[in-house]
mmCIF file of C-alpha atoms in Angstrom:
data_model
loop_
_atom_site.group_PDB
_atom_site.id
_atom_site.type_symbol
_atom_site.label_atom_id
_atom_site.label_comp_id
_atom_site.label_asym_id
_atom_site.label_seq_id
_atom_site.Cartn_x
_atom_site.Cartn_y
_atom_site.Cartn_z
ATOM 1 C CA ALA A 17 0.000 0.000 0.000
ATOM 2 C CA GLN A 18 1.126 3.515 -0.704
ATOM 3 C CA SER A 19 1.473 6.187 1.955
ATOM 4 C CA VAL A 20 3.182 9.491 2.638
ATOM 5 C CA THR A 21 4.530 10.850 5.902
ATOM 6 C CA GLN A 22 5.099 14.525 6.456
ATOM 7 C CA LEU A 23 7.716 14.802 9.125
ATOM 8 C CA ASP A 24 6.840 18.242 10.486
ATOM 9 C CA SER A 25 3.384 19.468 11.388
ATOM 10 C CA HIS A 26 4.596 23.067 11.730
ATOM 11 C CA VAL A 27 7.564 24.928 10.238
ATOM 12 C CA SER A 28 8.479 28.543 10.938
ATOM 13 C CA VAL A 29 10.979 30.494 8.869
ATOM 14 C CA SER A 30 11.922 34.133 8.559
ATOM 15 C CA GLU A 31 11.109 35.957 5.374
ATOM 16 C CA GLY A 32 13.974 35.635 2.896
ATOM 17 C CA THR A 33 15.364 32.415 4.398
ATOM 18 C CA PRO A 34 15.154 28.947 2.825
ATOM 19 C CA VAL A 35 12.164 26.673 3.236
ATOM 20 C CA LEU A 36 12.363 22.890 3.684
ATOM 21 C CA LEU A 37 9.208 20.807 4.083
ATOM 22 C CA ARG A 38 9.887 17.093 4.432
ATOM 23 C CA CYS A 39 7.955 14.187 2.981
ATOM 24 C CA ASN A 40 8.765 10.484 2.940
ATOM 25 C CA TYR A 41 6.797 8.019 0.884
ATOM 26 C CA SER A 42 6.139 4.319 0.941
ATOM 27 C CA SER A 43 5.279 2.463 -2.223
ATOM 28 C CA SER A 44 5.829 -0.947 -3.718
ATOM 29 C CA TYR A 45 6.656 0.662 -7.054
ATOM 30 C CA SER A 46 7.996 3.961 -8.287
ATOM 31 C CA PRO A 47 5.149 6.334 -7.595
ATOM 32 C CA SER A 48 3.959 9.666 -8.858
ATOM 33 C CA LEU A 49 4.143 12.288 -6.111
ATOM 34 C CA PHE A 50 2.587 15.713 -5.787
ATOM 35 C CA TRP A 51 2.786 18.714 -3.510
ATOM 36 C CA TYR A 52 -0.358 20.775 -2.981
ATOM 37 C CA VAL A 53 -0.763 24.069 -1.116
ATOM 38 C CA GLN A 54 -3.846 25.256 0.743
ATOM 39 C CA HIS A 55 -4.150 28.888 1.743
ATOM 40 C CA PRO A 56 -6.601 29.772 4.535
ATOM 41 C CA ASN A 57 -10.204 29.273 3.484
ATOM 42 C CA LYS A 58 -9.128 28.255 0.009
ATOM 43 C CA GLY A 59 -9.086 25.052 -1.994
ATOM 44 C CA LEU A 60 -6.005 23.025 -2.806
ATOM 45 C CA GLN A 61 -3.622 24.145 -5.547
ATOM 46 C CA LEU A 62 -1.038 21.960 -7.240
ATOM 47 C CA LEU A 63 2.503 23.212 -6.595
ATOM 48 C CA LEU A 64 4.426 20.569 -8.499
ATOM 49 C CA LYS A 65 4.369 16.931 -9.535
ATOM 50 C CA TYR A 66 6.853 14.123 -10.043
ATOM 51 C CA THR A 67 5.962 11.558 -12.681
ATOM 52 C CA SER A 68 9.356 9.854 -13.193
ATOM 53 C CA ALA A 69 10.528 12.114 -16.021
ATOM 54 C CA ALA A 70 13.086 14.034 -13.949
ATOM 55 C CA THR A 71 14.033 13.683 -10.299
ATOM 56 C CA LEU A 72 14.293 17.439 -9.706
ATOM 57 C CA VAL A 73 10.920 19.019 -10.249
ATOM 58 C CA LYS A 74 10.273 22.729 -10.459
ATOM 59 C CA GLY A 75 6.890 24.108 -9.537
ATOM 60 C CA ILE A 76 5.098 27.383 -9.200
ATOM 61 C CA ASN A 77 6.160 30.313 -7.024
ATOM 62 C CA GLY A 78 9.806 29.230 -6.904
ATOM 63 C CA PHE A 79 9.220 25.891 -5.187
ATOM 64 C CA GLU A 80 10.998 22.723 -6.204
ATOM 65 C CA ALA A 81 11.258 19.158 -4.953
ATOM 66 C CA GLU A 82 13.701 16.330 -5.496
ATOM 67 C CA PHE A 83 12.655 12.701 -5.731
ATOM 68 C CA LYS A 84 15.236 10.506 -3.968
ATOM 69 C CA LYS A 85 14.446 6.842 -4.349
ATOM 70 C CA SER A 86 17.293 5.710 -2.086
ATOM 71 C CA GLU A 87 15.871 7.816 0.741
ATOM 72 C CA THR A 88 12.186 7.416 -0.243
ATOM 73 C CA SER A 89 11.886 11.169 0.097
ATOM 74 C CA PHE A 90 10.278 14.001 -1.822
ATOM 75 C CA HIS A 91 11.149 17.133 0.144
ATOM 76 C CA LEU A 92 9.839 20.540 -0.900
ATOM 77 C CA THR A 93 12.232 23.485 -0.925
ATOM 78 C CA LYS A 94 12.328 27.156 -1.752
ATOM 79 C CA PRO A 95 15.469 29.305 -1.591
ATOM 80 C CA SER A 96 13.800 32.378 -0.112
ATOM 81 C CA ALA A 97 10.495 32.463 1.752
ATOM 82 C CA HIS A 98 7.915 35.142 1.101
ATOM 83 C CA MET A 99 5.119 36.195 3.410
ATOM 84 C CA SER A 100 2.606 34.938 0.847
ATOM 85 C CA ASP A 101 4.012 31.402 1.231
ATOM 86 C CA ALA A 102 2.339 31.046 4.625
ATOM 87 C CA ALA A 103 -0.108 28.174 4.108
ATOM 88 C CA GLU A 104 -0.681 24.462 4.653
ATOM 89 C CA TYR A 105 1.309 22.136 2.396
ATOM 90 C CA PHE A 106 0.350 18.569 1.571
ATOM 91 C CA CYS A 107 2.449 15.799 0.117
ATOM 92 C CA VAL A 108 0.276 13.504 -1.979
ATOM 93 C CA VAL A 109 0.640 10.108 -3.616
ATOM 94 C CA PRO A 110 -1.986 8.941 -6.107
ATOM 95 C CA THR A 111 -2.905 5.277 -6.024
ATOM 96 C CA SER A 112 -2.502 3.161 -9.119
ATOM 97 C CA GLY A 113 -4.822 4.373 -11.833
ATOM 98 C CA THR A 114 -4.673 7.807 -10.145
ATOM 99 C CA TYR A 115 -8.291 7.677 -9.119
ATOM 100 C CA LYS A 116 -7.580 8.201 -5.430
ATOM 101 C CA TYR A 117 -5.137 10.584 -3.770
ATOM 102 C CA ILE A 118 -3.539 9.770 -0.432
ATOM 103 C CA PHE A 119 -2.681 12.941 1.464
ATOM 104 C CA GLY A 120 -0.122 13.457 4.157
ATOM 105 C CA THR A 121 -1.220 15.113 7.372
ATOM 106 C CA GLY A 122 0.075 18.472 6.208
ATOM 107 C CA THR A 123 2.742 20.957 7.245
ATOM 108 C CA ARG A 124 1.705 24.424 8.284
ATOM 109 C CA LEU A 125 4.308 26.945 7.139
ATOM 110 C CA LYS A 126 4.593 30.181 9.059
ATOM 111 C CA VAL A 127 6.698 33.009 7.627
ATOM 112 C CA LEU A 128 7.959 35.576 10.092
ATOM 113 C CA ALA A 129 8.611 39.163 9.096
ATOM 114 C CA GLU B 17 -11.927 28.197 -18.438
ATOM 115 C CA THR B 18 -14.316 27.795 -15.511
ATOM 116 C CA GLY B 19 -12.854 26.234 -12.379
ATOM 117 C CA VAL B 20 -14.465 23.887 -9.895
ATOM 118 C CA THR B 21 -17.272 25.533 -7.962
ATOM 119 C CA GLN B 22 -18.966 24.233 -4.825
ATOM 120 C CA SER B 23 -22.093 25.223 -2.964
ATOM 121 C CA PRO B 24 -22.956 26.091 -0.324
ATOM 122 C CA THR B 25 -19.721 27.452 1.094
ATOM 123 C CA HIS B 26 -20.846 27.141 4.700
ATOM 124 C CA LEU B 27 -23.732 25.415 6.389
ATOM 125 C CA ILE B 28 -24.836 24.334 9.841
ATOM 126 C CA LYS B 29 -26.917 21.243 10.541
ATOM 127 C CA THR B 30 -27.972 19.297 13.604
ATOM 128 C CA ARG B 31 -27.361 15.652 14.382
ATOM 129 C CA GLY B 32 -29.602 13.290 12.469
ATOM 130 C CA GLN B 33 -30.317 15.695 9.641
ATOM 131 C CA GLN B 34 -29.393 15.181 6.008
ATOM 132 C CA VAL B 35 -27.243 17.406 3.807
ATOM 133 C CA THR B 36 -26.590 17.779 0.076
ATOM 134 C CA LEU B 37 -23.454 19.439 -1.225
ATOM 135 C CA ARG B 38 -23.032 20.393 -4.860
ATOM 136 C CA CYS B 39 -20.105 20.635 -7.233
ATOM 137 C CA SER B 40 -19.663 21.854 -10.788
ATOM 138 C CA SER B 41 -16.627 20.353 -12.431
ATOM 139 C CA GLN B 42 -14.094 22.218 -14.500
ATOM 140 C CA SER B 43 -14.884 22.529 -18.178
ATOM 141 C CA GLY B 44 -13.764 19.455 -20.100
ATOM 142 C CA HIS B 45 -13.437 17.229 -17.028
ATOM 143 C CA ASN B 46 -15.417 14.003 -16.795
ATOM 144 C CA THR B 47 -14.423 12.747 -13.355
ATOM 145 C CA VAL B 48 -15.381 14.103 -9.951
ATOM 146 C CA SER B 49 -13.900 13.099 -6.600
ATOM 147 C CA TRP B 50 -15.011 14.053 -3.111
ATOM 148 C CA TYR B 51 -12.777 14.425 -0.077
ATOM 149 C CA GLN B 52 -13.445 15.108 3.591
ATOM 150 C CA GLN B 53 -10.976 17.290 5.455
ATOM 151 C CA ALA B 54 -11.431 17.367 9.211
ATOM 152 C CA LEU B 55 -9.877 20.236 11.126
ATOM 153 C CA GLY B 56 -6.099 19.869 11.274
ATOM 154 C CA GLN B 57 -6.056 16.809 9.025
ATOM 155 C CA GLY B 58 -5.282 16.009 5.442
ATOM 156 C CA PRO B 59 -8.163 15.342 3.065
ATOM 157 C CA GLN B 60 -9.563 11.805 3.060
ATOM 158 C CA PHE B 61 -10.954 10.237 -0.111
ATOM 159 C CA ILE B 62 -14.709 9.590 0.018
ATOM 160 C CA PHE B 63 -15.489 8.433 -3.528
ATOM 161 C CA GLN B 64 -15.104 9.210 -7.181
ATOM 162 C CA TYR B 65 -17.617 9.357 -10.042
ATOM 163 C CA TYR B 66 -16.903 8.743 -13.691
ATOM 164 C CA ARG B 67 -19.595 8.743 -16.359
ATOM 165 C CA GLU B 68 -22.301 8.914 -13.709
ATOM 166 C CA GLU B 69 -21.131 5.799 -11.870
ATOM 167 C CA GLU B 70 -19.228 5.424 -8.617
ATOM 168 C CA ASN B 71 -15.677 4.424 -9.443
ATOM 169 C CA GLY B 72 -13.846 3.853 -6.206
ATOM 170 C CA ARG B 73 -14.768 4.487 -2.596
ATOM 171 C CA GLY B 74 -12.818 5.225 0.532
ATOM 172 C CA ASN B 75 -13.514 4.063 4.065
ATOM 173 C CA PHE B 76 -16.812 5.880 4.547
ATOM 174 C CA PRO B 77 -20.165 4.378 5.579
ATOM 175 C CA PRO B 78 -23.091 4.006 3.149
ATOM 176 C CA ARG B 79 -24.818 7.079 4.564
ATOM 177 C CA PHE B 80 -22.315 8.974 2.411
ATOM 178 C CA SER B 81 -23.651 8.769 -1.126
ATOM 179 C CA GLY B 82 -23.295 10.685 -4.330
ATOM 180 C CA LEU B 83 -24.468 11.349 -7.825
ATOM 181 C CA GLN B 84 -22.928 12.529 -11.031
ATOM 182 C CA PHE B 85 -25.087 14.134 -13.699
ATOM 183 C CA PRO B 86 -24.742 14.045 -17.502
ATOM 184 C CA ASN B 87 -23.064 17.454 -17.439
ATOM 185 C CA TYR B 88 -20.479 15.936 -15.020
ATOM 186 C CA SER B 89 -21.605 18.019 -12.049
ATOM 187 C CA SER B 90 -21.993 16.088 -8.823
ATOM 188 C CA GLU B 91 -23.705 15.923 -5.460
ATOM 189 C CA LEU B 92 -22.554 14.533 -2.149
ATOM 190 C CA ASN B 93 -25.320 13.450 0.212
ATOM 191 C CA VAL B 94 -24.822 12.621 3.854
ATOM 192 C CA ASN B 95 -27.678 11.108 5.855
ATOM 193 C CA ALA B 96 -28.098 10.827 9.621
ATOM 194 C CA LEU B 97 -25.457 13.435 10.324
ATOM 195 C CA GLU B 98 -23.097 12.863 13.226
ATOM 196 C CA LEU B 99 -20.940 15.383 15.076
ATOM 197 C CA ASP B 100 -17.809 13.875 13.503
ATOM 198 C CA ASP B 101 -19.116 14.740 10.053
ATOM 199 C CA SER B 102 -18.163 18.345 10.756
ATOM 200 C CA ALA B 103 -15.473 19.061 8.180
ATOM 201 C CA LEU B 104 -14.526 20.807 4.977
ATOM 202 C CA TYR B 105 -15.821 18.819 2.009
ATOM 203 C CA LEU B 106 -13.737 19.229 -1.098
ATOM 204 C CA CYS B 107 -14.745 18.425 -4.626
ATOM 205 C CA ALA B 108 -12.108 17.830 -7.290
ATOM 206 C CA SER B 109 -12.468 17.291 -10.995
ATOM 207 C CA SER B 110 -10.133 15.672 -13.460
ATOM 208 C CA SER B 111 -9.997 14.229 -16.919
ATOM 209 C CA ARG B 112 -9.550 10.495 -17.436
ATOM 210 C CA ASP B 113 -7.411 11.268 -20.456
ATOM 211 C CA GLY B 114 -5.257 13.770 -18.632
ATOM 212 C CA THR B 115 -2.323 13.689 -16.262
ATOM 213 C CA GLY B 116 -4.266 12.549 -13.237
ATOM 214 C CA GLU B 117 -4.046 15.997 -11.690
ATOM 215 C CA LEU B 118 -7.005 16.935 -9.547
ATOM 216 C CA PHE B 119 -8.406 20.457 -9.623
ATOM 217 C CA PHE B 120 -10.061 21.366 -6.334
ATOM 218 C CA GLY B 121 -12.887 23.672 -5.435
ATOM 219 C CA GLU B 122 -12.747 25.835 -2.321
ATOM 220 C CA GLY B 123 -14.937 23.461 -0.389
ATOM 221 C CA SER B 124 -18.112 23.407 1.639
ATOM 222 C CA ARG B 125 -17.636 23.761 5.371
ATOM 223 C CA LEU B 126 -20.194 21.701 7.270
ATOM 224 C CA THR B 127 -20.769 22.151 10.978
ATOM 225 C CA VAL B 128 -22.927 19.586 12.769
ATOM 226 C CA LEU B 129 -24.303 20.629 16.158
#
């Protein structure tokens, strides 16, 4: 069975400093993996997706993630945090056939001025 | 391009009542999925509809039911509401011929008293 584990429920960074949100996955085969962002009182927006084409994936708003099979990780990074990045971030693995998404428990990112 | 829209945005019900939530899928999408997001949790898959038939179901009791209409819009019905049904209900649409990416609405927040 596939699953994702987000290692931090809350992360606080200062504006302008790097962001690291950690996600480990478990899968019996090489999975697709997504990161979604949810701003307060908003729906979920796709940040980026890994579908086995390239291990380093670039997304919107300067975010990127690297798929590391040896570490079963798919951590989300951004070189410099902006106040508008404050939100909840979800690591997601779709099940085979992609009809069902399995979400991590989320990481709430706080950006300090 | 019209995005995913959900109604109502907020509603309050009492235990034992029934509720219907509605979703209009994004233009060109033929698949609708519903997720429940309890406070502080990641979204949990309820079920998916494709061509007006249920196509996959998560670990939810039968009192959670749905419909998909010929125009691909959808309804989520919950009978005999319980306090634990209080949550944000998210609708997502996708195309079977696409990348598997889900496009989410902003959700319907249900409070059960």
